[in-house]
CSV table of C-alpha atoms and ligand atoms in Angstrom, one decimal:
chain,number,residue,atom,x,y,z
A,1,UNK,CA,149.6,135.4,77.8
A,2,UNK,CA,150.8,133.9,74.5
A,3,UNK,CA,149.0,135.5,71.4
A,4,UNK,CA,150.9,133.4,69.0
A,5,UNK,CA,149.7,129.9,70.2
A,6,UNK,CA,146.4,128.0,69.8
A,7,UNK,CA,145.2,124.6,71.1
A,8,UNK,CA,143.7,121.8,68.9
A,9,UNK,CA,142.5,118.4,69.2
A,10,UNK,CA,142.0,115.9,66.4
A,11,UNK,CA,138.7,114.5,67.6
A,12,UNK,CA,137.6,110.8,67.8
A,13,UNK,CA,135.8,110.7,64.5
A,14,UNK,CA,138.8,111.9,62.5
A,15,UNK,CA,141.1,109.5,64.5
A,16,UNK,CA,138.8,106.6,63.9
A,17,UNK,CA,138.7,107.5,60.2
A,18,UNK,CA,142.4,107.3,59.8
A,19,UNK,CA,142.8,111.2,59.2
A,20,UNK,CA,145.6,112.0,61.8
A,21,UNK,CA,148.4,112.1,59.3
A,22,UNK,CA,146.6,114.1,56.7
A,23,UNK,CA,145.3,116.7,59.2
A,24,UNK,CA,148.8,117.1,60.8
A,25,UNK,CA,150.2,117.6,57.2
A,26,UNK,CA,147.6,120.4,56.6
A,27,UNK,CA,148.5,122.0,60.1
A,28,UNK,CA,152.1,122.0,59.0
A,29,UNK,CA,151.5,123.2,55.5
A,30,UNK,CA,149.4,126.1,57.0
A,31,UNK,CA,152.5,127.3,58.7
A,32,UNK,CA,151.9,126.1,62.3
A,33,UNK,CA,154.6,124.7,64.3
A,34,UNK,CA,153.7,121.8,66.7
A,35,UNK,CA,155.1,122.8,70.2
A,36,UNK,CA,153.3,120.1,72.2
A,37,UNK,CA,151.5,117.0,71.2
A,38,UNK,CA,149.9,113.7,72.7
A,39,UNK,CA,147.8,110.9,71.6
A,40,UNK,CA,145.4,110.4,74.5
A,41,UNK,CA,141.8,109.7,75.5
A,42,UNK,CA,139.4,111.8,77.5
A,43,UNK,CA,137.4,110.3,80.3
A,44,UNK,CA,133.7,111.4,80.2
A,45,UNK,CA,134.5,113.6,83.3
A,46,UNK,CA,137.5,115.3,81.6
A,47,UNK,CA,135.5,116.0,78.5
A,48,UNK,CA,132.7,117.4,80.5
A,49,UNK,CA,135.1,119.7,82.2
A,50,UNK,CA,136.7,120.8,78.9
A,51,UNK,CA,133.3,121.7,77.4
A,52,UNK,CA,131.7,123.1,80.6
A,53,UNK,CA,131.1,126.4,78.9
A,54,UNK,CA,128.6,124.4,76.8
A,55,UNK,CA,126.9,122.6,79.9
A,56,UNK,CA,123.5,124.3,79.3
A,57,UNK,CA,123.4,123.6,75.5
A,58,UNK,CA,121.1,120.9,74.3
A,59,UNK,CA,124.0,119.0,72.5
A,60,UNK,CA,126.3,118.9,75.7
A,61,UNK,CA,125.5,115.2,76.5
A,62,UNK,CA,126.1,114.1,73.0
A,63,UNK,CA,129.2,116.2,72.8
A,64,UNK,CA,130.8,114.8,76.1
A,65,UNK,CA,129.9,111.2,75.0
A,66,UNK,CA,131.4,111.7,71.4
A,67,UNK,CA,134.6,113.5,72.8
A,68,UNK,CA,135.3,110.5,75.3
A,69,UNK,CA,134.3,107.8,72.8
A,70,UNK,CA,137.9,107.1,71.4
A,71,UNK,CA,141.3,108.5,71.3
A,72,UNK,CA,142.3,112.0,70.3
A,73,UNK,CA,145.4,113.9,69.3
A,74,UNK,CA,145.9,117.1,71.4
A,75,UNK,CA,148.3,119.7,70.4
A,76,UNK,CA,149.6,123.2,71.0
A,77,UNK,CA,150.4,125.1,67.8
A,78,UNK,CA,152.5,128.2,67.3
A,79,UNK,CA,152.3,130.8,64.5
A,80,UNK,CA,151.7,134.6,64.3
A,81,UNK,CA,148.0,135.1,64.8
A,82,UNK,CA,147.5,131.5,65.8
A,83,UNK,CA,144.0,131.6,67.0
A,84,UNK,CA,142.3,133.4,64.0
A,85,UNK,CA,144.5,131.7,61.5
A,86,UNK,CA,143.8,128.2,62.8
A,87,UNK,CA,140.1,129.0,62.8
A,88,UNK,CA,140.4,129.9,59.2
A,89,UNK,CA,142.3,126.7,58.4
A,90,UNK,CA,139.5,124.4,60.1
A,91,UNK,CA,136.6,126.3,58.8
A,92,UNK,CA,133.0,126.6,60.2
A,93,UNK,CA,131.7,124.5,63.0
A,94,UNK,CA,129.2,122.9,60.6
A,95,UNK,CA,131.1,121.2,57.8
A,96,UNK,CA,128.1,122.0,55.4
A,97,UNK,CA,129.0,125.7,55.9
A,98,UNK,CA,132.8,125.2,55.9
A,99,UNK,CA,134.8,126.8,53.1
A,100,UNK,CA,136.4,124.6,50.5
A,101,UNK,CA,139.7,123.2,51.4
A,102,UNK,CA,139.3,123.7,55.1
A,103,UNK,CA,140.0,120.7,57.3
A,104,UNK,CA,136.3,120.4,58.5
A,105,UNK,CA,135.2,120.6,54.9
A,106,UNK,CA,137.3,117.7,54.1
A,107,UNK,CA,137.2,115.5,57.1
A,108,UNK,CA,134.2,116.3,59.3
A,109,UNK,CA,131.1,114.3,59.1
A,110,UNK,CA,128.5,116.4,60.9
A,111,UNK,CA,128.2,119.6,63.1
A,112,UNK,CA,129.0,117.4,66.2
A,113,UNK,CA,131.5,115.1,64.7
A,114,UNK,CA,133.6,117.8,63.1
A,115,UNK,CA,137.1,116.4,63.0
A,116,UNK,CA,139.0,119.1,64.9
A,117,UNK,CA,138.9,121.6,67.8
A,118,UNK,CA,140.5,125.0,67.7
A,119,UNK,CA,140.5,127.6,70.5
A,120,UNK,CA,138.3,130.6,70.1
A,121,UNK,CA,140.4,133.1,71.9
A,122,UNK,CA,144.0,133.6,73.3
A,123,UNK,CA,142.7,133.3,76.7
A,124,UNK,CA,141.1,130.0,76.0
A,125,UNK,CA,144.1,128.8,74.0
A,126,UNK,CA,146.1,129.2,77.3
A,127,UNK,CA,143.5,127.6,79.5
A,128,UNK,CA,143.1,124.6,77.1
A,129,UNK,CA,146.7,124.1,76.6
A,130,UNK,CA,147.2,124.0,80.4
A,131,UNK,CA,144.2,121.6,80.7
A,132,UNK,CA,146.1,119.1,78.6
A,133,UNK,CA,149.8,119.8,79.1
A,134,UNK,CA,152.3,120.5,81.8
A,135,UNK,CA,154.7,123.4,81.1
A,136,UNK,CA,157.5,120.9,80.7
A,137,UNK,CA,155.6,119.2,77.9
A,138,UNK,CA,155.5,122.3,75.7
A,139,UNK,CA,158.6,123.1,73.6
A,140,UNK,CA,158.3,126.6,72.3
B,1,LIG,P1,133.7,125.4,67.6
B,1,LIG,O1,134.1,124.1,67.9
B,1,LIG,O2,133.6,125.7,66.1
B,1,LIG,O3,134.4,126.5,68.3
B,1,LIG,P2,131.4,125.6,69.4
B,1,LIG,O4,132.3,126.2,70.4
B,1,LIG,O5,130.2,126.3,69.1
B,1,LIG,O6,132.2,125.3,68.0
B,1,LIG,O7,130.9,124.1,69.8
B,1,LIG,C1,131.9,123.3,70.4
B,1,LIG,C2,131.6,121.9,69.8
B,1,LIG,O8,130.4,121.5,70.1
B,1,LIG,C3,131.7,121.9,68.3
B,1,LIG,O9,132.9,121.8,67.7
B,1,LIG,C4,130.9,120.6,68.0
B,1,LIG,O10,131.7,119.4,68.1
B,1,LIG,C5,129.8,120.6,69.1
B,1,LIG,N1,128.6,121.2,68.6
B,1,LIG,C6,128.4,122.5,68.3
B,1,LIG,N2,127.1,122.8,67.9
B,1,LIG,C7,126.5,121.5,67.9
B,1,LIG,C8,125.2,121.1,67.5
B,1,LIG,N3,124.3,122.0,67.0
B,1,LIG,N4,124.9,119.8,67.6
B,1,LIG,C9,125.9,118.9,68.1
B,1,LIG,N5,127.1,119.2,68.4
B,1,LIG,C10,127.5,120.7,68.4
């Protein structure tokens, strides 16, 4: 299992608000190499599957609706210590609690519409990358 990769999505709010370029620039400036990327849109069914771990949470319906509301950018990123370093770069789930300079602090609008996803473990980075990309679409 890769420990130097993480999976990210630029969420529908950030795409809609015109932040794809600025977010990709910060990802690169943070030392991450993009090894897979696609501009796509999740169906409600796919969004529900991706966030199945949250199925019992009160915000699940809202999350699925939001994540399937418009296009996203999905990407696999490579860097030493990728999962933890990317979580630092994006900041806390709630932008009100995110550190200055983090991607969520700059671009998120609320705890739900928080601009970017970042995997929370190496295991999930692997699962989430495979959810979105075939092996032939990842260029490590
Ligand atoms: P993270 O994305 O920072 O790992 P979680 O795994 O806890 O955060 O939650 C997954 C996603 O669910 C969040 O990024 C956010 O879009 C949404 N979410 C989390 N908590 C809430 C909440 N209280 N209300 C609405 N949406 C939420």
